[in-house]
Coordinates of C-alpha atoms in Angstrom, one line a residue:
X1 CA 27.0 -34.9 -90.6
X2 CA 28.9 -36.3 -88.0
X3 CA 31.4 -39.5 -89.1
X4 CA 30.5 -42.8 -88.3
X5 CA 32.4 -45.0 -85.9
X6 CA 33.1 -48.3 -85.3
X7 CA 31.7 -47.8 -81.9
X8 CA 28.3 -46.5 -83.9
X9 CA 28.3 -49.6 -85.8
X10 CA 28.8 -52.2 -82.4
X11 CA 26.0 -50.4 -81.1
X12 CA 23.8 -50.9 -83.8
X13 CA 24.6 -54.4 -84.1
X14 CA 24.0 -54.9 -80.3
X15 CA 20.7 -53.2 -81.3
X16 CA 19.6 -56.0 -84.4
X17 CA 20.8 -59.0 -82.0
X18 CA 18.5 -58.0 -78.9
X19 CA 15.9 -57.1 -81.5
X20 CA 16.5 -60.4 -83.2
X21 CA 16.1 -62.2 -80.0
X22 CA 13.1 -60.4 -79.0
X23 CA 11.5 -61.2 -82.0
X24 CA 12.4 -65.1 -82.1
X25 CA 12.1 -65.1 -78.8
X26 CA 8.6 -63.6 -78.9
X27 CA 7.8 -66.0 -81.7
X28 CA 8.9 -68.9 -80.2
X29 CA 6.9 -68.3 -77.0
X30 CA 3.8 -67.2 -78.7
X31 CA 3.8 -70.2 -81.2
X32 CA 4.0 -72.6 -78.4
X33 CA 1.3 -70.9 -75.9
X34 CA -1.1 -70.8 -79.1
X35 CA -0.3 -74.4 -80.0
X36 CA -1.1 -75.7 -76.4
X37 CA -4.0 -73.5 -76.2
X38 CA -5.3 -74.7 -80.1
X39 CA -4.7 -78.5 -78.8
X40 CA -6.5 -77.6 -75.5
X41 CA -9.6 -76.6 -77.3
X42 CA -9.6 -79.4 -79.5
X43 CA -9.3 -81.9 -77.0
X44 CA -12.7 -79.7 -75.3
X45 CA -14.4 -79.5 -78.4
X46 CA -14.3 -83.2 -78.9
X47 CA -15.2 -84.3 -75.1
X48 CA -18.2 -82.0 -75.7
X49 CA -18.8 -83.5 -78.9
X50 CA -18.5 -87.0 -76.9
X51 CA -20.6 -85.7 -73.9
X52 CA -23.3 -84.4 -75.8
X53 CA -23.3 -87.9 -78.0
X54 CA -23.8 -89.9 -75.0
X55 CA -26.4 -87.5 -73.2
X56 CA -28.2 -87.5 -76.3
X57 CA -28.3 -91.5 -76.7
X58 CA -29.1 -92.2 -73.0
X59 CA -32.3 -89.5 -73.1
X60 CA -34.0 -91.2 -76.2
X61 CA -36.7 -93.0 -74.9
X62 CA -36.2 -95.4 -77.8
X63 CA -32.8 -96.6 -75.6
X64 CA -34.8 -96.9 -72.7
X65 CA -37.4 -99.0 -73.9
X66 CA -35.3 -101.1 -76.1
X67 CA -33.0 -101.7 -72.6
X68 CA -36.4 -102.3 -70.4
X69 CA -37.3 -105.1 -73.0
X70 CA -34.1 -106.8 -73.1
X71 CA -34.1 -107.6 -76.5
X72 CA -31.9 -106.7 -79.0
X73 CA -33.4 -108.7 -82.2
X74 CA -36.8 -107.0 -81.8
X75 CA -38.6 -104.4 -84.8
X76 CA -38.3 -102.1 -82.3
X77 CA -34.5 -102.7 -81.4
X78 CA -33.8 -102.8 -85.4
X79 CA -35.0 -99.3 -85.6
X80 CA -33.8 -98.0 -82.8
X81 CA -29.8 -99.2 -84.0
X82 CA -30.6 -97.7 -87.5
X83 CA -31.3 -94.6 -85.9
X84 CA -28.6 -94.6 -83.8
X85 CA -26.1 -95.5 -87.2
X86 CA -27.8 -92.1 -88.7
X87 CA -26.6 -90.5 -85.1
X88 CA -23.2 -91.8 -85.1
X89 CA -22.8 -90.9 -88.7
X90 CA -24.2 -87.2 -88.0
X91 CA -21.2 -87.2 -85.1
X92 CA -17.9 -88.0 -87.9
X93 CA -15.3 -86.8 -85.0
X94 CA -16.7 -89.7 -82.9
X95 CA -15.1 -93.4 -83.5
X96 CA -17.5 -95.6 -81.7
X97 CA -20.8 -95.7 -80.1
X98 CA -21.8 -98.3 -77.6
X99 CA -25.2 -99.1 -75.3
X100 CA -25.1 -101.9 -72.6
X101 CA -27.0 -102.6 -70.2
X102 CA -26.3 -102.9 -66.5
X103 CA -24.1 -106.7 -67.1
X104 CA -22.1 -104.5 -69.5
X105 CA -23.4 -106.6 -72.6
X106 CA -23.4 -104.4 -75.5
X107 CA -26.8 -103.8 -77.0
X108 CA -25.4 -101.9 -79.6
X109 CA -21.9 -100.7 -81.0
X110 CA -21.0 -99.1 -83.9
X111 CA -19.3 -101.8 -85.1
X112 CA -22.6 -104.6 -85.2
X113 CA -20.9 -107.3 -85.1
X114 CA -19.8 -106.6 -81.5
X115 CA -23.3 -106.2 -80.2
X116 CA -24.1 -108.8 -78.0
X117 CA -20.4 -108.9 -76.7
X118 CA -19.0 -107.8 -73.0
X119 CA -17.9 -104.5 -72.7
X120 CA -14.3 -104.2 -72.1
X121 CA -12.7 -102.1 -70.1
X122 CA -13.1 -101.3 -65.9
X123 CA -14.3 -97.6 -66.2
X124 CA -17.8 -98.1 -66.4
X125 CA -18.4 -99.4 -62.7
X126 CA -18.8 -95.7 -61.4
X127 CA -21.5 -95.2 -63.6
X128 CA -23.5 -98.1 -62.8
X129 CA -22.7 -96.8 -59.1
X130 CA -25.2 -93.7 -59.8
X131 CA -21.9 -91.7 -60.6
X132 CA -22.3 -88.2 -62.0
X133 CA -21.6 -88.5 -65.9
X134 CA -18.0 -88.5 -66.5
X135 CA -14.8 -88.8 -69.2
X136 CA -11.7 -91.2 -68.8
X137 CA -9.3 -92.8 -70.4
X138 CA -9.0 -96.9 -71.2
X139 CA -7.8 -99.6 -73.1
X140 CA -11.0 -101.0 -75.5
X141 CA -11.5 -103.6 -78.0
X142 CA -10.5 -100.8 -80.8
X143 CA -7.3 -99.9 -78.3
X144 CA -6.9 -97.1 -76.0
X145 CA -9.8 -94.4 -76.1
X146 CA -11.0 -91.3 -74.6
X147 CA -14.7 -92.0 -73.4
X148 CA -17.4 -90.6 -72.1
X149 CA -20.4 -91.9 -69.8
X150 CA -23.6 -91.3 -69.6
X151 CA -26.0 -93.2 -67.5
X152 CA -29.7 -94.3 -69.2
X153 CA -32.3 -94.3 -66.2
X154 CA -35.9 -95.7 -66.3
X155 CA -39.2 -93.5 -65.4
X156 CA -38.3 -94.1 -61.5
X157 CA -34.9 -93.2 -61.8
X158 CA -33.5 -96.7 -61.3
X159 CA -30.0 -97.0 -63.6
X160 CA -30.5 -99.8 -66.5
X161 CA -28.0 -99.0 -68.5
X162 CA -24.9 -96.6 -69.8
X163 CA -24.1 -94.8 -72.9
X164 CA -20.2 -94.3 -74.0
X165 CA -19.2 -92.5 -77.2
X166 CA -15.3 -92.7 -77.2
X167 CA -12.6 -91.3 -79.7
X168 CA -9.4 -93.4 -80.4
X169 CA -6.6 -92.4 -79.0
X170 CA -5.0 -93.0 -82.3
X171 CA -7.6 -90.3 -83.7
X172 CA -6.4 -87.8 -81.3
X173 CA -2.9 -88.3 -82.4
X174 CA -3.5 -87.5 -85.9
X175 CA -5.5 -84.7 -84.8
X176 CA -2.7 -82.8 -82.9
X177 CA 0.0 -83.8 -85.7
X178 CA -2.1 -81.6 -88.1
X179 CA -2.7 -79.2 -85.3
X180 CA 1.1 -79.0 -85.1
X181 CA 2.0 -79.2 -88.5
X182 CA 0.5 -76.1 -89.5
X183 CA 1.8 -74.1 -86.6
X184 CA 5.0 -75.8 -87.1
X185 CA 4.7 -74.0 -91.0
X186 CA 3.5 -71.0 -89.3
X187 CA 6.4 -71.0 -87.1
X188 CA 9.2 -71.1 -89.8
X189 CA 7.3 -68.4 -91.7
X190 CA 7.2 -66.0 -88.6
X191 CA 11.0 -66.2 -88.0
X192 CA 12.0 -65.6 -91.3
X193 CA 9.7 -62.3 -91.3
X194 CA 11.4 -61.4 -88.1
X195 CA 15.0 -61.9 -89.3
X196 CA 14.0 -59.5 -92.1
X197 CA 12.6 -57.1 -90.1
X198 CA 14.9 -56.9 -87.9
X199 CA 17.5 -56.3 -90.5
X200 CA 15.0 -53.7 -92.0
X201 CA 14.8 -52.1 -88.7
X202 CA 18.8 -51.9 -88.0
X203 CA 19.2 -50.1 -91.9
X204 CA 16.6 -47.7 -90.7
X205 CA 18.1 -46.6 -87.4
X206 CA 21.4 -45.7 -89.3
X207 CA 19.2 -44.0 -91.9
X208 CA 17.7 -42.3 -88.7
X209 CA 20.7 -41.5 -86.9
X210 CA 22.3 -39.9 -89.5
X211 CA 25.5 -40.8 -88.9
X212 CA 25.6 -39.3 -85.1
X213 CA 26.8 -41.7 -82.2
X214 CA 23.2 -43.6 -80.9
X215 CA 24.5 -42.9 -77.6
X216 CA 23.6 -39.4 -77.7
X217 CA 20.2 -40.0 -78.9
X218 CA 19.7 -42.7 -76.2
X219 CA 20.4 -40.6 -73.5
X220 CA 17.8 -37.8 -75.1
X221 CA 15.4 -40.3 -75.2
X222 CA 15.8 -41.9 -71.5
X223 CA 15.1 -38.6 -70.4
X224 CA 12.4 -37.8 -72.0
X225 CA 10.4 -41.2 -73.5
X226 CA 8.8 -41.3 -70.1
X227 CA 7.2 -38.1 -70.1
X228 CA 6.4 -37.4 -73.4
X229 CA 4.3 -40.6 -73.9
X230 CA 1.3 -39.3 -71.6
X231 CA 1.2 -35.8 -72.6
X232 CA -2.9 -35.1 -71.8
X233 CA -1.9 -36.0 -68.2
X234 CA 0.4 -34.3 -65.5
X235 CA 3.7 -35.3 -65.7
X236 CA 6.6 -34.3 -63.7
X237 CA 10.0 -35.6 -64.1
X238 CA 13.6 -35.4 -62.3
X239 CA 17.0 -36.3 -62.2
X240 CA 18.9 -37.7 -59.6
X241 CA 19.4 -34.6 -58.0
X242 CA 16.0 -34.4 -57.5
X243 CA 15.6 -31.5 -59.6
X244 CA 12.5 -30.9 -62.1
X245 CA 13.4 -31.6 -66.0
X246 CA 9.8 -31.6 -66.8
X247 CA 6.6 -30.5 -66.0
X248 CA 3.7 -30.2 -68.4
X249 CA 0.7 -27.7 -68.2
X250 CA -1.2 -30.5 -67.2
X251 CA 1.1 -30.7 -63.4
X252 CA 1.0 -27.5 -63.2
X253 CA -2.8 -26.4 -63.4
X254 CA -2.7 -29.8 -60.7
X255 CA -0.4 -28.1 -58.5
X256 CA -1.5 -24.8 -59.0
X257 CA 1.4 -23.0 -59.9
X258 CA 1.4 -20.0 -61.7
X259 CA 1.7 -19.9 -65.4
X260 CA 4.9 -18.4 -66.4
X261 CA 6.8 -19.5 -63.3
X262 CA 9.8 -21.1 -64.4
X263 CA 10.0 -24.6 -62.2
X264 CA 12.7 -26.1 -64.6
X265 CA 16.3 -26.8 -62.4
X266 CA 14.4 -26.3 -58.8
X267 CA 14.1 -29.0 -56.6
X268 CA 11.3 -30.9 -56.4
X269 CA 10.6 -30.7 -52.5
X270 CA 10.0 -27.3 -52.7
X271 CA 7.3 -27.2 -54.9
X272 CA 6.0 -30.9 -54.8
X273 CA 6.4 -32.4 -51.0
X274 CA 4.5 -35.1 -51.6
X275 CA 5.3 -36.6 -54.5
X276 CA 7.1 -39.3 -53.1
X277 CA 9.6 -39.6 -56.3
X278 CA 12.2 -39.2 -54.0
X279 CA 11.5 -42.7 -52.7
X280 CA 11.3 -44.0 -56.6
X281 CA 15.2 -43.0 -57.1
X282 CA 16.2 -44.8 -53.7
X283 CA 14.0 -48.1 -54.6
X284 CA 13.8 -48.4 -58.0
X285 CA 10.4 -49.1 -57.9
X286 CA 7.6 -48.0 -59.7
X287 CA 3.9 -47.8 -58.4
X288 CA 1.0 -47.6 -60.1
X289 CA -2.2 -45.8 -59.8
X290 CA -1.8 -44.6 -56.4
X291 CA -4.7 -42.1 -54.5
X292 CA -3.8 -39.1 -53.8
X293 CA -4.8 -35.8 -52.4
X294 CA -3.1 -32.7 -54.1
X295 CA -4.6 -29.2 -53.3
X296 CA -7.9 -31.0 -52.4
X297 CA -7.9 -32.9 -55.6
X298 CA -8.1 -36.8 -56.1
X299 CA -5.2 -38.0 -57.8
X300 CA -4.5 -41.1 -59.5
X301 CA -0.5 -41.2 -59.2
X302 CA 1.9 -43.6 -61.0
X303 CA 5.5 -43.1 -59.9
X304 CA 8.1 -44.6 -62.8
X305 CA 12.2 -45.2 -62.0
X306 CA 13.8 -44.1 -65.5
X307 CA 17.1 -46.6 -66.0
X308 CA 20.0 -46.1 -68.1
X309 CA 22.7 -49.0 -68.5
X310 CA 20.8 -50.3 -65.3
X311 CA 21.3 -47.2 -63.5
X312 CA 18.7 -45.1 -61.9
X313 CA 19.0 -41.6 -63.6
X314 CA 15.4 -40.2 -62.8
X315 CA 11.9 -40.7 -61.9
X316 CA 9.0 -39.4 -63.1
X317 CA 5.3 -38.9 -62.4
X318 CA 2.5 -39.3 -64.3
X319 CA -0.6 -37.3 -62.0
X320 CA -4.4 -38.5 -63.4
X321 CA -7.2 -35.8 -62.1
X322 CA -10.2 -38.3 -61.3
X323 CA -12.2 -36.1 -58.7
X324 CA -14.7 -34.7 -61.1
X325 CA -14.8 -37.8 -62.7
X326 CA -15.6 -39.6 -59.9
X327 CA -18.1 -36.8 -58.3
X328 CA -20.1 -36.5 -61.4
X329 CA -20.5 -40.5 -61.7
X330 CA -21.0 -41.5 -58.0
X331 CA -24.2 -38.0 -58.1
X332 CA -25.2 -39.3 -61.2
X333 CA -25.9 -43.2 -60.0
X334 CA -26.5 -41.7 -56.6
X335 CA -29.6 -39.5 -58.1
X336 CA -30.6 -42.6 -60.5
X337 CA -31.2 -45.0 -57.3
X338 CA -32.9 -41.9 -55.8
X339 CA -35.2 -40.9 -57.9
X340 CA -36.2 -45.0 -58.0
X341 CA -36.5 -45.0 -54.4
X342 CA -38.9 -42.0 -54.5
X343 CA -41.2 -43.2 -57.1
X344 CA -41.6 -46.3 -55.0
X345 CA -42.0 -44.3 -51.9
X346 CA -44.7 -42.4 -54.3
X347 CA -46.4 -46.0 -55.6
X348 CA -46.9 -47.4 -52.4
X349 CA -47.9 -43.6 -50.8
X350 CA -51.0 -43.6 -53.6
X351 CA -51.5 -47.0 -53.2
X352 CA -52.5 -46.3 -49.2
X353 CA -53.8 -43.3 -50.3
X354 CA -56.8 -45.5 -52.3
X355 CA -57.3 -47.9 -49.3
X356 CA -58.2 -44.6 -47.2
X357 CA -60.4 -43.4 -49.9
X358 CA -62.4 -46.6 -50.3
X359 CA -62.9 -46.4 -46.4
X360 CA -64.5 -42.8 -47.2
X361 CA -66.3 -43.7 -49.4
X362 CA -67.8 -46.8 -47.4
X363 CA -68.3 -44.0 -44.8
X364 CA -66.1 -45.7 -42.7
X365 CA -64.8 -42.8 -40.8
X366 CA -63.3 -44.5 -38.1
X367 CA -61.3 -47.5 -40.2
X368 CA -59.6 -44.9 -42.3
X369 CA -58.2 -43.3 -39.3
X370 CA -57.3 -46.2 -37.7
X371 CA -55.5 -47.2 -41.0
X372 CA -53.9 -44.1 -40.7
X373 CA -52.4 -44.6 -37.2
X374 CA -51.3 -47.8 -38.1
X375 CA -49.5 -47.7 -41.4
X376 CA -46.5 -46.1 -42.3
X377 CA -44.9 -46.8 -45.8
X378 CA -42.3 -49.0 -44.5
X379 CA -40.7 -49.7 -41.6
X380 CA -39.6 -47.0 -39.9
X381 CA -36.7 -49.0 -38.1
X382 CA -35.7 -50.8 -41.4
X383 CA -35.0 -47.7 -43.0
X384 CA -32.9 -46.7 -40.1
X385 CA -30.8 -49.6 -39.8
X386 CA -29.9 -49.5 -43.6
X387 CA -28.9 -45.6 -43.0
X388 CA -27.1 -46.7 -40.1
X389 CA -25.0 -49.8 -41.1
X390 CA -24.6 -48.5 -45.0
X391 CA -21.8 -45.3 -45.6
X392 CA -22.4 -45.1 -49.3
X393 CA -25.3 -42.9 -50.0
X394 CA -25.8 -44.5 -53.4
X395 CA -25.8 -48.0 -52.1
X396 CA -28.0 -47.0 -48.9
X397 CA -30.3 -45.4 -51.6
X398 CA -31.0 -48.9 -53.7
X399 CA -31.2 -50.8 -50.4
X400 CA -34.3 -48.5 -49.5
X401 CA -35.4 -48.8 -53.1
X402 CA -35.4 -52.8 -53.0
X403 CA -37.0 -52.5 -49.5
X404 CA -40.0 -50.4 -50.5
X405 CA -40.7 -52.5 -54.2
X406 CA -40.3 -55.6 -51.9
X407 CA -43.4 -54.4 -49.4
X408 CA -45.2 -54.2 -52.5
X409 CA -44.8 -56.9 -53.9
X410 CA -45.3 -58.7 -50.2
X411 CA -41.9 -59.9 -50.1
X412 CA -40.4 -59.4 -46.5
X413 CA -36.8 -57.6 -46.9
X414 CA -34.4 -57.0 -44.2
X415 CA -30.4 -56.4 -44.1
X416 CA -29.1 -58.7 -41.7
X417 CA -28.7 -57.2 -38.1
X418 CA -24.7 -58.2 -38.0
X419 CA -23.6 -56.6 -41.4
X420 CA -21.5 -53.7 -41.1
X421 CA -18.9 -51.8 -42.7
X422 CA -15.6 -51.3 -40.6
X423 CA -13.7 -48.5 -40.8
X424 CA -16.7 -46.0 -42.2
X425 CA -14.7 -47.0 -45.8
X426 CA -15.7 -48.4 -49.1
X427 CA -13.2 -50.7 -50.2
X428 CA -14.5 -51.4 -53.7
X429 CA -15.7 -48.9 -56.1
X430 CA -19.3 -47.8 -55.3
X431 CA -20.5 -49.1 -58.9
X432 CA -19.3 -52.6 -57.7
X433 CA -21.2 -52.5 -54.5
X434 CA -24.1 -50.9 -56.8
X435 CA -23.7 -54.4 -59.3
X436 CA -22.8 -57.0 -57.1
X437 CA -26.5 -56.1 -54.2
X438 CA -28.6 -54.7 -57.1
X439 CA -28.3 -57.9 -59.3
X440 CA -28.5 -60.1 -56.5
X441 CA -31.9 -58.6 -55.2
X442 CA -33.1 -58.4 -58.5
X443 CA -32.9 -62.3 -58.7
X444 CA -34.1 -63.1 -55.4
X445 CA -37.2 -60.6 -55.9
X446 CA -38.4 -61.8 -59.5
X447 CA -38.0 -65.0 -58.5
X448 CA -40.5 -64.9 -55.2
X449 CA -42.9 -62.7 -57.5
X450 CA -43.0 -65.1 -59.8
X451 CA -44.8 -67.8 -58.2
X452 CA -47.5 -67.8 -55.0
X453 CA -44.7 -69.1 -52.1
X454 CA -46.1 -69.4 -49.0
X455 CA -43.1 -67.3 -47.4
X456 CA -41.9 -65.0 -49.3
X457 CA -38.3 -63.2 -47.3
X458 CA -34.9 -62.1 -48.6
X459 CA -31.8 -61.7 -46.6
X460 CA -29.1 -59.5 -47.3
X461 CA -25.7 -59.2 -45.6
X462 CA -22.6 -56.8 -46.7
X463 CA -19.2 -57.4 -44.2
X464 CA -17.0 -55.2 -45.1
X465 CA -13.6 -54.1 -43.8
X466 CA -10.0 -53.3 -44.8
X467 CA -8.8 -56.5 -47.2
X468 CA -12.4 -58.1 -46.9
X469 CA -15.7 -57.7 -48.3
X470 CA -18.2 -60.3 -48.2
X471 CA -21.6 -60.3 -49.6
X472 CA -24.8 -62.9 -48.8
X473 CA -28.2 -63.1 -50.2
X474 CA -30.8 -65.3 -48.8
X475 CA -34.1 -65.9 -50.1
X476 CA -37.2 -68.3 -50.1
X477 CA -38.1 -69.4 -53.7
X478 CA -37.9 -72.4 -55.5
X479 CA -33.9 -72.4 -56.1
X480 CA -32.0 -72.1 -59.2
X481 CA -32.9 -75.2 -62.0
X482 CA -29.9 -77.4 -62.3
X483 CA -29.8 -76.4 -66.2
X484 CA -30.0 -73.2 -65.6
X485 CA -27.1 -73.5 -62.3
X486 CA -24.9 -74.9 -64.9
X487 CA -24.5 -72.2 -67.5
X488 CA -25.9 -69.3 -64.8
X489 CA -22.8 -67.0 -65.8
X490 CA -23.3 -67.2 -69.5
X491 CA -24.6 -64.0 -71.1
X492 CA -28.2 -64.8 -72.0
X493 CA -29.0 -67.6 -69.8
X494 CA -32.4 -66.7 -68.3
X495 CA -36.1 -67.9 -67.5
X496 CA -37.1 -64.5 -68.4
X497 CA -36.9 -64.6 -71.4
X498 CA -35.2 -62.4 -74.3
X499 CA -33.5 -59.3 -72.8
X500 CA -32.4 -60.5 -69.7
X501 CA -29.4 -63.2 -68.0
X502 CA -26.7 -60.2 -67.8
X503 CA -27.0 -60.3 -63.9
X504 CA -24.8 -63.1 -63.0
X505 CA -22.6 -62.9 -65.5
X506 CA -21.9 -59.1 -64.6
X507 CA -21.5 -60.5 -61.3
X508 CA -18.9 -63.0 -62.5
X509 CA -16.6 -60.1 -63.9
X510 CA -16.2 -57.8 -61.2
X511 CA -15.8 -60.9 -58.6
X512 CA -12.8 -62.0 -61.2
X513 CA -11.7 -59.1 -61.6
X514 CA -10.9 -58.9 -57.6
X515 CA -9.8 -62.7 -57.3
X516 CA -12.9 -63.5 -55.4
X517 CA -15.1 -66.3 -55.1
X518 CA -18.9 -67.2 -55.4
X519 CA -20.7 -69.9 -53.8
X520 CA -23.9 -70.7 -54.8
X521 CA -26.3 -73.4 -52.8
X522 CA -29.6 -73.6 -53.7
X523 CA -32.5 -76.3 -53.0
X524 CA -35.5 -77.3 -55.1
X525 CA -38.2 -75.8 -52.8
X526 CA -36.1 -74.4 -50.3
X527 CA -34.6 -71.5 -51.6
X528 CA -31.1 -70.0 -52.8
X529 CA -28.3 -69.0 -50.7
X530 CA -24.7 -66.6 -52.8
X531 CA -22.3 -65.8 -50.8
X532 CA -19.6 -63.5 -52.5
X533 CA -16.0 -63.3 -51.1
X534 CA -13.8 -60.5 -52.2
X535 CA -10.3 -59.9 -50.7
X536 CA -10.5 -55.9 -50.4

């Protein structure tokens, strides 16, 4: 065992002070992101709470009438506040409770002996406006509170009142203090387990080290850490002289070269052109996840810089084989959405093929062939544009699919004439393209089957070029419900009932995935129109 040195111990105590500040400084950062996000939840959590207080008040038809009769001493106005003192009770977080009508005189607060009284405060003229309902901030009777409004409208929709439930300022306060009290606690405890572990952790590396200088093992590890941590994948690794220190099994079934070879001190040029790790050493640079085409093989390629001391003493390569992958999944979807397009092909086929029987067995020789000359399972000129304008097989495949279920169902389904894809290139994955149309038509069609519209036609459009897709879906039906519009990317939000409402949420993910955008308008009547933006 080698001795050790003072130069051992700096090292080492370098090593428990950039630990030590890692860890506080990890704490530290993490506490405060966790408080803010704890007190931004609260403060949600109780403007729901609020919201849902006032929309519940202002829907009672026992408010309405009570407001319609002006009269607060009534039976009926006694019952109605008792009620509403067994609702504000049922709501502790909430501090007051108040119902005026549209002069702003209070016919009811939580406090009674305010009823009757002016409300106070200017925030409640946008509601009597025919505002949207809404939260704010003002100062009341009780002192500043966070309100919020809900508008009480008679049988024709004419305002006669407003509902605010409000929490005190003052409430809010306390709230967060706890809030930040315990993380505060939290806090202190975290440090002090991170001071001891890091201490723990120092006594262990000399336990480790065995007495040897750490610089010795840090250079070993350097050099190898890299390439050792992805060992089920290719990995190739040099030094700056370009020359190979590593390469797995993995790299070299990928590159073909022979077992037994010895690659090991040759440059890498000469046996890996393009692996562009020249390039790494120069930059510094890593890059991840880059396609590739090795020996007719698609690649997934990540390119890492290995440092030492700030200086570039290596790069390495970490080679992913995706092209069976990729093959088997995009044949596998490719023969799902074909085997769907051929038992529609076959439904509507037997579905003519009983027409021309019925006509036979009427003994009406000449209508059956004239059926015959005239009908044709779908249009002929349809199918052709969708194998024109569409590259991807699998996609082109669902398209056909969705256009021969529409004809049967009597919906009218065309791809818009201007869509196109330019270059010939998909720039999302096909399973994206395959989510995105397949949900979208989904939608459009079960909506038009579900009632008897008098036009019954859905629109599709796919733009796509290099940095920009863009995907719209038109259709006729009787829009998206305003409660259903405002939860439509929940999981489970449906008119279909149990088993269903995964299709717009599915369609949320991979849009946020690509930092796209979704625009939705949609009519009572009219129809819906989604337009989907993606910048690839």
């Amino acid at each position: 065992m080698k001795e050790k040195t003072g130069k051992h111990s700096t090292v080492l105590g370098k090593i428990y002070r950039y630990n030590l500040i890692l860890v506080l400084t990890s704490v530290l950062i993490s506490g405060m992101v966790s408080l803010y996000i704890s007190l931004t939840i609260r403060q949600n959590d109780l403007d729901t709470v609020i919201r849902n207080l006032s929309r519940t008040v202002a829907n009672m038809d026992s408010t309405r009438a009570v407001l319609q009769s002006k009269r607060a001493d009534s039976p009926d106005a006694r019952e109605w506040m008792e009620e509403l003192d067994l609702l504000s009770e049922s709501f502790e977080q909430v501090d007051i409770l108040v119902v005026c009508d549209t002069e702003s005189r209070r016919y009811y607060h939580s406090n009674h002996s305010r009823i009757g009284k002016q409300f106070q405060g200017k925030d409640q003229e946008e509601i009597l406006k025919g505002a949207e309902p809404y939260i704010s901030e003002a100062e009341g009777t009780l002192g500043m509170q966070r309100r919020a409004f809900y508008s009480i409208k008679d049988d024709s929709g004419e305002i006669i009142g407003f509902v605010v439930s409000s929490v005190l300022t003052s409430s809010l306060a306390r709230i967060r203090y706890q809030i930040a009290g315990i993380f505060l606690c939290l806090l202190i405890v975290m440090i002090i387990l991170g001071v001891i572990f890091s201490r723990a952790a120092m006594y262990g590396i000399r336990r480790i080290l065995l007495g040897y200088q750490p610089e010795e093992f840090q250079k070993l590890y350097v050099e190898r850490t890299e390439v050792m941590d992805a060992l089920e994948e290719g990995i190739v690794a040099i030094n700056q002289e370009e020359k190979v220190i590593l390469m797995n099994t993995a790299a070299r079934s990928i590159l073909k070269i022979p077992e037994g070879k010895i690659i090991e001190g040759t440059v890498l040029p000469e046996i890996f052109p393009d692996a562009h790790l020249q390039e790494t050493l120069k930059t510094g640079k890593a890059d991840y996840n880059m396609n590739q085409m090795i020996q007719k093989q698609n690649i997934l390629s990540s390119r890492i810089p290995i440092f030492h001391n700030k200086e570039i003493i290596g790069a390495a390569a970490v080679l992913r084989n995706k092209t069976e992958v990729t093959k088997l999944a995009e044949e596998l979807t490719g023969a799902r959405y074909m085997v769907d397009t051929l038992r529609a092909f076959n439904h509507e086929f037997m579905n003519k093929l009983h027409i021309i029987l019925g006509f036979l067995e009427m003994q009406e020789v000449n209508k059956a062939k004239e059926y015959i000359l005239k009908t044709s399972l779908v249009s002929g000129e349809s199918v052709s544009q969708i194998s024109r304008t569409v590259p991807i097989s699998n996609l082109a495949a669902l398209l056909i699919g969705k256009l021969i279920r529409a004809s049967e169902l009597g919906i009218q389904f065309a791809l818009k004439s201007d869509s196109y894809f330019y270059p010939k290139i998909t720039p999302l994955p096909v399973d994206c393209y395959i989510t995105l149309v397949g949900n979208l038509l989904e939608n459009a069609m079960d909506e038009l089957n579900s009632r008897n519209y008098p036009v019954k036609e859905i629109e599709l459009g796919i733009y796509s070029e290099d940095g920009h897709t863009m995907i719209t879906c038109d259709d006729t039906g009787g829009g998206i419900p305003e409660e259903i519009l405002f939860s439509i990317y929940d999981r489970n939000t449906t008119t279909k009932g149990p088993g269903h409402g995964t299709g717009f949420a599915l369609i949320r993910e991979i849009v946020d995935c690509y930092d796209g955008t979704i625009h939705i308008d949609t009519e009572p009547g009219m129809g819906t129109s989604i337009e989907i933006v993606l910048p690839v």
